[in-house]
PDB file of C-alpha atoms in Angstrom:
ATOM      1  CA  UNK L1474      -6.204  11.975  31.342  1.00 31.00           C
ATOM      2  CA  UNK L1475      -5.435  11.940  27.624  1.00 32.00           C
ATOM      3  CA  UNK L1476      -8.508  11.378  25.483  1.00 34.00           C
ATOM      4  CA  UNK L1477      -8.639  10.234  21.873  1.00 36.00           C
ATOM      5  CA  UNK L1478      -8.282  13.585  20.166  1.00 35.00           C
ATOM      6  CA  UNK L1479     -10.397  14.939  17.311  1.00 37.00           C
ATOM      7  CA  UNK L1480      -8.598  17.497  15.223  1.00 39.00           C
ATOM      8  CA  UNK L1481     -10.143  20.979  15.295  1.00 34.00           C
ATOM      9  CA  UNK L1482     -10.433  20.744  11.520  1.00 40.00           C
ATOM     10  CA  UNK L1483     -13.063  18.038  11.908  1.00 42.00           C
ATOM     11  CA  UNK L1484     -16.745  18.789  11.706  1.00 41.00           C
ATOM     12  CA  UNK L1485     -17.316  18.475  15.449  1.00 41.00           C
ATOM     13  CA  UNK L1486     -19.851  15.671  15.086  1.00 40.00           C
ATOM     14  CA  UNK L1487     -19.285  12.500  17.136  1.00 41.00           C
ATOM     15  CA  UNK L1488     -16.731  10.297  15.440  1.00 45.00           C
ATOM     16  CA  UNK L1489     -15.555  13.077  13.125  1.00 47.00           C
ATOM     17  CA  UNK L1490     -12.239  12.389  11.451  1.00 45.00           C
ATOM     18  CA  UNK L1491      -9.337  14.878  11.526  1.00 45.00           C
ATOM     19  CA  UNK L1492      -8.447  17.318   8.798  1.00 56.00           C
ATOM     20  CA  UNK L1493      -5.862  15.918   6.404  1.00 65.00           C
ATOM     21  CA  UNK L1494      -2.424  16.221   8.061  1.00 68.00           C
ATOM     22  CA  UNK L1495       0.956  16.525   6.361  1.00 79.00           C
ATOM     23  CA  UNK L1496       2.571  13.206   7.282  1.00 87.00           C
ATOM     24  CA  UNK L1497       6.161  11.937   7.014  1.00 89.00           C
ATOM     25  CA  UNK L1498       6.535   9.410   4.188  1.00 90.00           C
ATOM     26  CA  UNK L1499       7.628   6.713   6.635  1.00 91.00           C
ATOM     27  CA  UNK L1500       4.418   7.197   8.605  1.00 93.00           C
ATOM     28  CA  UNK L1501       2.301   7.008   5.448  1.00 93.00           C
ATOM     29  CA  UNK L1502       4.023   3.735   4.566  1.00 92.00           C
ATOM     30  CA  UNK L1503       3.077   2.238   7.949  1.00 94.00           C
ATOM     31  CA  UNK L1504      -0.559   3.380   8.057  1.00 94.00           C
ATOM     32  CA  UNK L1505      -1.779   0.541   5.799  1.00 93.00           C
ATOM     33  CA  UNK L1506      -0.194  -1.951   8.205  1.00 94.00           C
ATOM     34  CA  UNK L1507      -2.036  -0.376  11.115  1.00 95.00           C
ATOM     35  CA  UNK L1508      -5.273  -0.439   9.125  1.00 94.00           C
ATOM     36  CA  UNK L1509      -4.854  -4.116   8.276  1.00 93.00           C
ATOM     37  CA  UNK L1510      -4.183  -4.901  11.942  1.00 95.00           C
ATOM     38  CA  UNK L1511      -7.216  -2.887  13.061  1.00 95.00           C
ATOM     39  CA  UNK L1512      -9.479  -4.700  10.593  1.00 93.00           C
ATOM     40  CA  UNK L1513      -8.174  -8.020  11.941  1.00 93.00           C
ATOM     41  CA  UNK L1514      -8.883  -6.890  15.509  1.00 95.00           C
ATOM     42  CA  UNK L1515     -12.377  -5.650  14.624  1.00 94.00           C
ATOM     43  CA  UNK L1516     -13.207  -8.934  12.921  1.00 93.00           C
ATOM     44  CA  UNK L1517     -12.289 -10.819  16.103  1.00 93.00           C
ATOM     45  CA  UNK L1518     -14.492  -8.605  18.288  1.00 94.00           C
ATOM     46  CA  UNK L1519     -12.082  -6.018  19.699  1.00 93.00           C
ATOM     47  CA  UNK L1520     -13.562  -2.570  20.343  1.00 94.00           C
ATOM     48  CA  UNK L1521     -10.447  -1.067  21.942  1.00 94.00           C
ATOM     49  CA  UNK L1522      -6.768  -1.921  21.755  1.00 94.00           C
ATOM     50  CA  UNK L1523      -3.640  -0.744  23.574  1.00 94.00           C
ATOM     51  CA  UNK L1524      -0.728   0.710  21.652  1.00 93.00           C
ATOM     52  CA  UNK L1525       1.333  -2.336  22.614  1.00 94.00           C
ATOM     53  CA  UNK L1526      -1.379  -4.705  21.395  1.00 95.00           C
ATOM     54  CA  UNK L1527      -1.833  -2.886  18.099  1.00 95.00           C
ATOM     55  CA  UNK L1528       1.936  -2.662  17.593  1.00 95.00           C
ATOM     56  CA  UNK L1529       2.257  -6.415  18.084  1.00 95.00           C
ATOM     57  CA  UNK L1530      -0.458  -7.208  15.542  1.00 95.00           C
ATOM     58  CA  UNK L1531       1.000  -4.685  13.072  1.00 94.00           C
ATOM     59  CA  UNK L1532       4.576  -5.889  13.637  1.00 93.00           C
ATOM     60  CA  UNK L1533       6.040  -2.513  14.604  1.00 93.00           C
ATOM     61  CA  UNK L1534       7.587  -0.810  17.614  1.00 92.00           C
ATOM     62  CA  UNK L1535       4.927   0.558  20.006  1.00 91.00           C
ATOM     63  CA  UNK L1536       6.717   3.901  20.510  1.00 92.00           C
ATOM     64  CA  UNK L1537       6.894   4.389  16.753  1.00 93.00           C
ATOM     65  CA  UNK L1538       3.213   3.492  16.463  1.00 95.00           C
ATOM     66  CA  UNK L1539       2.210   6.047  19.119  1.00 93.00           C
ATOM     67  CA  UNK L1540       4.221   8.734  17.341  1.00 93.00           C
ATOM     68  CA  UNK L1541       2.666   7.858  13.980  1.00 94.00           C
ATOM     69  CA  UNK L1542      -0.866   7.976  15.351  1.00 93.00           C
ATOM     70  CA  UNK L1543      -0.200  11.253  17.132  1.00 91.00           C
ATOM     71  CA  UNK L1544       0.196  12.796  13.671  1.00 88.00           C
ATOM     72  CA  UNK L1545      -3.467  11.898  13.125  1.00 88.00           C
ATOM     73  CA  UNK L1546      -4.500  13.502  16.396  1.00 84.00           C
ATOM     74  CA  UNK L1547      -5.050  10.095  18.035  1.00 78.00           C
ATOM     75  CA  UNK L1548      -3.561   9.576  21.475  1.00 76.00           C
ATOM     76  CA  UNK L1549      -5.885   6.932  22.880  1.00 79.00           C
ATOM     77  CA  UNK L1550      -7.293   6.904  26.398  1.00 83.00           C
ATOM     78  CA  UNK L1551      -5.051   6.058  29.319  1.00 82.00           C
ATOM     79  CA  UNK L1552      -5.927   2.649  30.701  1.00 80.00           C
ATOM     80  CA  UNK L1553      -8.247   1.904  27.793  1.00 86.00           C
ATOM     81  CA  UNK L1554      -6.263   2.367  24.591  1.00 91.00           C
ATOM     82  CA  UNK L1555      -7.524   3.255  21.135  1.00 93.00           C
ATOM     83  CA  UNK L1556     -11.096   3.017  19.907  1.00 93.00           C
ATOM     84  CA  UNK L1557     -10.709   0.527  17.031  1.00 95.00           C
ATOM     85  CA  UNK L1558     -13.645   1.787  14.940  1.00 94.00           C
ATOM     86  CA  UNK L1559     -12.640   5.446  15.278  1.00 93.00           C
ATOM     87  CA  UNK L1560      -9.021   4.737  14.453  1.00 95.00           C
ATOM     88  CA  UNK L1561     -10.089   2.798  11.349  1.00 93.00           C
ATOM     89  CA  UNK L1562     -12.176   5.811  10.323  1.00 92.00           C
ATOM     90  CA  UNK L1563      -9.284   8.213  10.884  1.00 92.00           C
ATOM     91  CA  UNK L1564      -6.742   6.148   8.942  1.00 93.00           C
ATOM     92  CA  UNK L1565      -9.137   5.459   6.071  1.00 91.00           C
ATOM     93  CA  UNK L1566      -9.831   9.185   5.820  1.00 90.00           C
ATOM     94  CA  UNK L1567      -6.135  10.079   5.723  1.00 91.00           C
ATOM     95  CA  UNK L1568      -5.430   7.375   3.127  1.00 90.00           C
ATOM     96  CA  UNK L1569      -8.348   8.559   1.016  1.00 87.00           C
ATOM     97  CA  UNK L1570     -10.212   5.278   1.340  1.00 86.00           C
ATOM     98  CA  UNK L1571     -13.606   6.769   2.157  1.00 81.00           C
ATOM     99  CA  UNK L1572     -14.388   6.511  -1.558  1.00 81.00           C
ATOM    100  CA  UNK L1573     -13.795   3.461  -3.743  1.00 84.00           C
ATOM    101  CA  UNK L1574     -11.077   4.502  -6.164  1.00 91.00           C
ATOM    102  CA  UNK L1575     -11.236   3.238  -9.722  1.00 94.00           C
ATOM    103  CA  UNK L1576      -8.204   1.293 -10.913  1.00 96.00           C
ATOM    104  CA  UNK L1577      -7.181   0.518 -14.493  1.00 97.00           C
ATOM    105  CA  UNK L1578      -5.034  -2.613 -14.767  1.00 97.00           C
ATOM    106  CA  UNK L1579      -2.887  -2.813 -17.905  1.00 98.00           C
ATOM    107  CA  UNK L1580      -1.411  -6.194 -18.734  1.00 97.00           C
ATOM    108  CA  UNK L1581      -3.386  -9.377 -18.035  1.00 96.00           C
ATOM    109  CA  UNK L1582      -0.669 -11.984 -18.303  1.00 94.00           C
ATOM    110  CA  UNK L1583      -0.045 -14.339 -15.390  1.00 93.00           C
ATOM    111  CA  UNK L1584       0.541 -11.569 -12.836  1.00 94.00           C
ATOM    112  CA  UNK L1585      -2.169  -9.271 -14.184  1.00 94.00           C
ATOM    113  CA  UNK L1586      -4.638 -12.134 -14.254  1.00 93.00           C
ATOM    114  CA  UNK L1587      -3.927 -12.858 -10.595  1.00 94.00           C
ATOM    115  CA  UNK L1588      -4.272  -9.186  -9.647  1.00 93.00           C
ATOM    116  CA  UNK L1589      -7.561  -8.908 -11.545  1.00 92.00           C
ATOM    117  CA  UNK L1590      -8.975 -11.809  -9.576  1.00 89.00           C
ATOM    118  CA  UNK L1591      -7.820 -10.591  -6.151  1.00 87.00           C
ATOM    119  CA  UNK L1592     -10.876 -10.034  -3.971  1.00 81.00           C
ATOM    120  CA  UNK L1593      -9.001  -7.977  -1.373  1.00 82.00           C
ATOM    121  CA  UNK L1594      -9.105  -4.765  -3.409  1.00 86.00           C
ATOM    122  CA  UNK L1595     -12.849  -4.293  -2.969  1.00 79.00           C
ATOM    123  CA  UNK L1596     -12.697  -4.618   0.814  1.00 75.00           C
ATOM    124  CA  UNK L1597      -9.890  -2.061   1.063  1.00 80.00           C
ATOM    125  CA  UNK L1598     -11.375   0.827  -0.899  1.00 83.00           C
ATOM    126  CA  UNK L1599     -10.515  -0.011  -4.512  1.00 91.00           C
ATOM    127  CA  UNK L1600     -12.290  -1.463  -7.504  1.00 91.00           C
ATOM    128  CA  UNK L1601     -10.827  -2.699 -10.747  1.00 94.00           C
ATOM    129  CA  UNK L1602     -12.730  -0.564 -13.257  1.00 94.00           C
ATOM    130  CA  UNK L1603     -10.914  -1.625 -16.420  1.00 96.00           C
ATOM    131  CA  UNK L1604      -8.684  -4.420 -17.671  1.00 97.00           C
ATOM    132  CA  UNK L1605      -6.538  -3.670 -20.706  1.00 98.00           C
ATOM    133  CA  UNK L1606      -3.982  -5.448 -22.845  1.00 97.00           C
ATOM    134  CA  UNK L1607      -2.252  -4.954 -26.200  1.00 96.00           C
ATOM    135  CA  UNK L1608      -2.421  -8.654 -27.115  1.00 95.00           C
ATOM    136  CA  UNK L1609      -5.438  -9.271 -29.425  1.00 95.00           C
ATOM    137  CA  UNK L1610      -5.707 -12.820 -28.076  1.00 95.00           C
ATOM    138  CA  UNK L1611      -6.362 -11.399 -24.592  1.00 95.00           C
ATOM    139  CA  UNK L1612      -8.907  -8.795 -25.677  1.00 97.00           C
ATOM    140  CA  UNK L1613     -12.456 -10.004 -25.074  1.00 96.00           C
ATOM    141  CA  UNK L1614     -11.462 -12.397 -22.296  1.00 95.00           C
ATOM    142  CA  UNK L1615     -13.621 -12.087 -19.185  1.00 95.00           C
ATOM    143  CA  UNK L1616     -11.889 -12.001 -15.789  1.00 93.00           C
ATOM    144  CA  UNK L1617     -13.839 -11.643 -12.565  1.00 89.00           C
ATOM    145  CA  UNK L1618     -16.804 -10.134 -14.397  1.00 90.00           C
ATOM    146  CA  UNK L1619     -14.782  -7.630 -16.464  1.00 93.00           C
ATOM    147  CA  UNK L1620     -14.042  -7.928 -20.175  1.00 96.00           C
ATOM    148  CA  UNK L1621     -10.464  -7.187 -21.231  1.00 97.00           C
ATOM    149  CA  UNK L1622     -10.315  -4.242 -23.614  1.00 97.00           C
ATOM    150  CA  UNK L1623      -7.521  -3.124 -25.919  1.00 97.00           C
ATOM    151  CA  UNK L1624      -5.118  -0.642 -24.333  1.00 97.00           C
ATOM    152  CA  UNK L1625      -5.856   1.795 -27.158  1.00 96.00           C
ATOM    153  CA  UNK L1626      -9.342   2.191 -25.640  1.00 97.00           C
ATOM    154  CA  UNK L1627      -7.858   3.821 -22.551  1.00 97.00           C
ATOM    155  CA  UNK L1628      -8.911   7.376 -23.556  1.00 97.00           C
ATOM    156  CA  UNK L1629     -12.509   6.228 -24.038  1.00 96.00           C
ATOM    157  CA  UNK L1630     -12.466   4.409 -20.695  1.00 96.00           C
ATOM    158  CA  UNK L1631     -11.070   7.496 -18.956  1.00 95.00           C
ATOM    159  CA  UNK L1632     -13.952   9.502 -20.436  1.00 95.00           C
ATOM    160  CA  UNK L1633     -16.467   6.990 -19.085  1.00 92.00           C
ATOM    161  CA  UNK L1634     -15.223   7.251 -15.504  1.00 89.00           C
ATOM    162  CA  UNK L1635     -12.341   8.875 -13.631  1.00 91.00           C
ATOM    163  CA  UNK L1636      -9.435   6.442 -13.280  1.00 95.00           C
ATOM    164  CA  UNK L1637      -7.641   7.243 -10.031  1.00 94.00           C
ATOM    165  CA  UNK L1638      -4.800   4.719 -10.244  1.00 97.00           C
ATOM    166  CA  UNK L1639      -3.112   2.851 -13.071  1.00 98.00           C
ATOM    167  CA  UNK L1640      -1.509  -0.537 -12.437  1.00 98.00           C
ATOM    168  CA  UNK L1641       1.139  -1.691 -14.907  1.00 98.00           C
ATOM    169  CA  UNK L1642       1.668  -5.452 -15.090  1.00 97.00           C
ATOM    170  CA  UNK L1643       3.190  -5.592 -18.570  1.00 97.00           C
ATOM    171  CA  UNK L1644       6.642  -6.765 -19.686  1.00 95.00           C
ATOM    172  CA  UNK L1645       9.340  -4.177 -19.036  1.00 95.00           C
ATOM    173  CA  UNK L1646       9.647  -3.249 -22.710  1.00 96.00           C
ATOM    174  CA  UNK L1647       6.038  -2.060 -22.838  1.00 97.00           C
ATOM    175  CA  UNK L1648       5.835  -0.363 -19.435  1.00 97.00           C
ATOM    176  CA  UNK L1649       7.044   3.121 -20.378  1.00 98.00           C
ATOM    177  CA  UNK L1650       4.616   3.408 -23.293  1.00 97.00           C
ATOM    178  CA  UNK L1651       1.776   2.316 -21.007  1.00 98.00           C
ATOM    179  CA  UNK L1652       2.828   4.858 -18.378  1.00 98.00           C
ATOM    180  CA  UNK L1653       2.798   7.559 -21.052  1.00 98.00           C
ATOM    181  CA  UNK L1654      -0.715   6.525 -22.086  1.00 97.00           C
ATOM    182  CA  UNK L1655      -1.934   6.597 -18.492  1.00 98.00           C
ATOM    183  CA  UNK L1656      -0.443  10.038 -17.909  1.00 97.00           C
ATOM    184  CA  UNK L1657      -1.952  11.339 -21.163  1.00 97.00           C
ATOM    185  CA  UNK L1658      -5.474  10.551 -19.912  1.00 97.00           C
ATOM    186  CA  UNK L1659      -4.902  12.262 -16.575  1.00 96.00           C
ATOM    187  CA  UNK L1660      -3.790   9.388 -14.322  1.00 97.00           C
ATOM    188  CA  UNK L1661      -1.340  10.751 -11.742  1.00 96.00           C
ATOM    189  CA  UNK L1662      -0.832   7.662  -9.562  1.00 97.00           C
ATOM    190  CA  UNK L1663       0.795   4.517 -10.956  1.00 98.00           C
ATOM    191  CA  UNK L1664       1.673   1.176  -9.395  1.00 97.00           C
ATOM    192  CA  UNK L1665       4.383  -0.448 -11.508  1.00 97.00           C
ATOM    193  CA  UNK L1666       5.024  -4.196 -11.386  1.00 96.00           C
ATOM    194  CA  UNK L1667       7.254  -4.141 -14.473  1.00 95.00           C
ATOM    195  CA  UNK L1668      10.992  -4.554 -13.699  1.00 93.00           C
ATOM    196  CA  UNK L1669      12.042  -1.138 -14.955  1.00 94.00           C
ATOM    197  CA  UNK L1670      12.245   2.507 -13.932  1.00 95.00           C
ATOM    198  CA  UNK L1671       9.546   4.740 -15.388  1.00 97.00           C
ATOM    199  CA  UNK L1672      10.046   8.332 -16.490  1.00 97.00           C
ATOM    200  CA  UNK L1673       7.006  10.412 -15.586  1.00 97.00           C
ATOM    201  CA  UNK L1674       6.250  14.142 -15.333  1.00 97.00           C
ATOM    202  CA  UNK L1675       6.423  16.029 -12.062  1.00 96.00           C
ATOM    203  CA  UNK L1676       3.245  15.513 -10.070  1.00 95.00           C
ATOM    204  CA  UNK L1677       2.844  11.865 -11.084  1.00 97.00           C
ATOM    205  CA  UNK L1678       3.460   9.412  -8.239  1.00 96.00           C
ATOM    206  CA  UNK L1679       4.898   5.985  -9.034  1.00 97.00           C
ATOM    207  CA  UNK L1680       5.219   3.077  -6.641  1.00 95.00           C
ATOM    208  CA  UNK L1681       7.388   0.199  -7.849  1.00 95.00           C
ATOM    209  CA  UNK L1682       6.915  -3.433  -6.868  1.00 93.00           C
ATOM    210  CA  UNK L1683       9.758  -5.693  -8.022  1.00 90.00           C
ATOM    211  CA  UNK L1684       9.547  -9.211  -6.596  1.00 88.00           C
ATOM    212  CA  UNK L1685      13.011 -10.121  -7.899  1.00 90.00           C
ATOM    213  CA  UNK L1686      14.563  -7.224  -5.969  1.00 90.00           C
ATOM    214  CA  UNK L1687      12.836  -8.335  -2.768  1.00 91.00           C
ATOM    215  CA  UNK L1688      14.171 -11.869  -3.286  1.00 93.00           C
ATOM    216  CA  UNK L1689      17.667 -10.511  -3.903  1.00 94.00           C
ATOM    217  CA  UNK L1690      17.526  -8.566  -0.631  1.00 93.00           C
ATOM    218  CA  UNK L1691      16.491 -11.745   1.186  1.00 94.00           C
ATOM    219  CA  UNK L1692      19.313 -13.559  -0.588  1.00 95.00           C
ATOM    220  CA  UNK L1693      21.767 -11.031   0.880  1.00 93.00           C
ATOM    221  CA  UNK L1694      20.475 -11.767   4.385  1.00 92.00           C
ATOM    222  CA  UNK L1695      20.750 -15.524   3.766  1.00 93.00           C
ATOM    223  CA  UNK L1696      24.292 -15.035   2.483  1.00 91.00           C
ATOM    224  CA  UNK L1697      25.214 -12.942   5.509  1.00 89.00           C
ATOM    225  CA  UNK L1698      23.757 -15.474   7.966  1.00 90.00           C
ATOM    226  CA  UNK L1699      25.667 -18.263   6.241  1.00 89.00           C
ATOM    227  CA  UNK L1700      28.934 -16.294   6.406  1.00 86.00           C
ATOM    228  CA  UNK L1701      28.417 -15.667  10.128  1.00 85.00           C
ATOM    229  CA  UNK L1702      27.981 -19.364  10.910  1.00 82.00           C
ATOM    230  CA  UNK L1703      30.913 -20.353   8.685  1.00 71.00           C
ATOM    231  CA  UNK L1704      33.548 -18.404  10.668  1.00 66.00           C
ATOM    232  CA  UNK L1705      36.432 -20.469  12.130  1.00 66.00           C
ATOM    233  CA  UNK L1706      35.611 -22.274  15.403  1.00 56.00           C
ATOM    234  CA  UNK L1707      31.998 -21.137  15.121  1.00 49.00           C
ATOM    235  CA  UNK L1708      33.047 -17.611  16.181  1.00 54.00           C
ATOM    236  CA  UNK L1709      30.348 -15.044  15.336  1.00 49.00           C
ATOM    237  CA  UNK L1710      31.573 -11.697  14.061  1.00 48.00           C
ATOM    238  CA  UNK L1711      30.330  -8.639  15.893  1.00 52.00           C
ATOM    239  CA  UNK L1712      31.134  -6.382  12.941  1.00 54.00           C
ATOM    240  CA  UNK L1713      29.012  -6.958   9.820  1.00 47.00           C
ATOM    241  CA  UNK L1714      31.993  -5.908   7.653  1.00 50.00           C
ATOM    242  CA  UNK L1715      34.101  -8.608   9.274  1.00 48.00           C
ATOM    243  CA  UNK L1716      31.370 -11.118   8.564  1.00 43.00           C
ATOM    244  CA  UNK L1717      31.425 -10.488   4.825  1.00 42.00           C
ATOM    245  CA  UNK L1718      35.193 -10.155   4.619  1.00 46.00           C
ATOM    246  CA  UNK L1719      35.559  -6.407   4.002  1.00 42.00           C
TER     247      UNK L1719
END
C-alpha cells in the first residue's frame, strides 16, 4: 500500500516536509492552485482528500495532479487519499511560504491602491512592507496602515528590511526605471503589472500580468466561437483553420 511519502531529505520528525525538489515550470505554476484548493477544503472541515476530489476543486486533470504531487514526494494513501494538512505544509515549503516575504509595491494609482488594500496577501505568506510612488501628491497618503513614501527612498527602505519581491504597478513609461531601481537595491523577483517588457539582468525573475492581453485572448475565443456558429446551414467545422477561414 502506497503511503504519503516523506522525502529522505526531511528531518525525519512527524510531518516533516521534503527537501526542495527541482520542479518543472508547469508544475510550479499549478502548485498555487492546489494550495488554494487545499485551503478551501481545510476551511470546510476536510482532513483528507482523494486526487480526483482535489483535482476537481483545483480545476485540473487528476492524472496531472498526481504527477505534480509525486515531484514533492506525495503519493497519498490508497483508499484514503492525501492528508490535507501535510500537503499544505509540503506545498508551502516548496513555494517558500513558510516565512512571510516582504513586498515593495511601487505605483499607488488605481491598480496599486487596490493591490495595497488586498487582504489576501497576508493569509498567503506575503506582507506589503512598503508603498512607493513618484507623484508628490501621493506621498504621505496612508493606505491600509502604511504611509506612501517617495520611490527615491527605496534604498533606505531596503536597508531597513530585506525586500523579497517588488511589484510594479506604474504606467508603462516608468516601469523600466522602477525595475532598475529595484534591481539596484538587491531585489531579484519582480511582478510587473505595467503593459511593457522589462529588461533585467540574468538572475532576476520577472512575472508579467497584463489584463489587456488576457482579455484579447478571450476575445479570440469569442471570435472563434462566433465563426463556428456562423457557418452555412449551422455546420460546425471540425478543423479550427476551416473555422477561421485559413
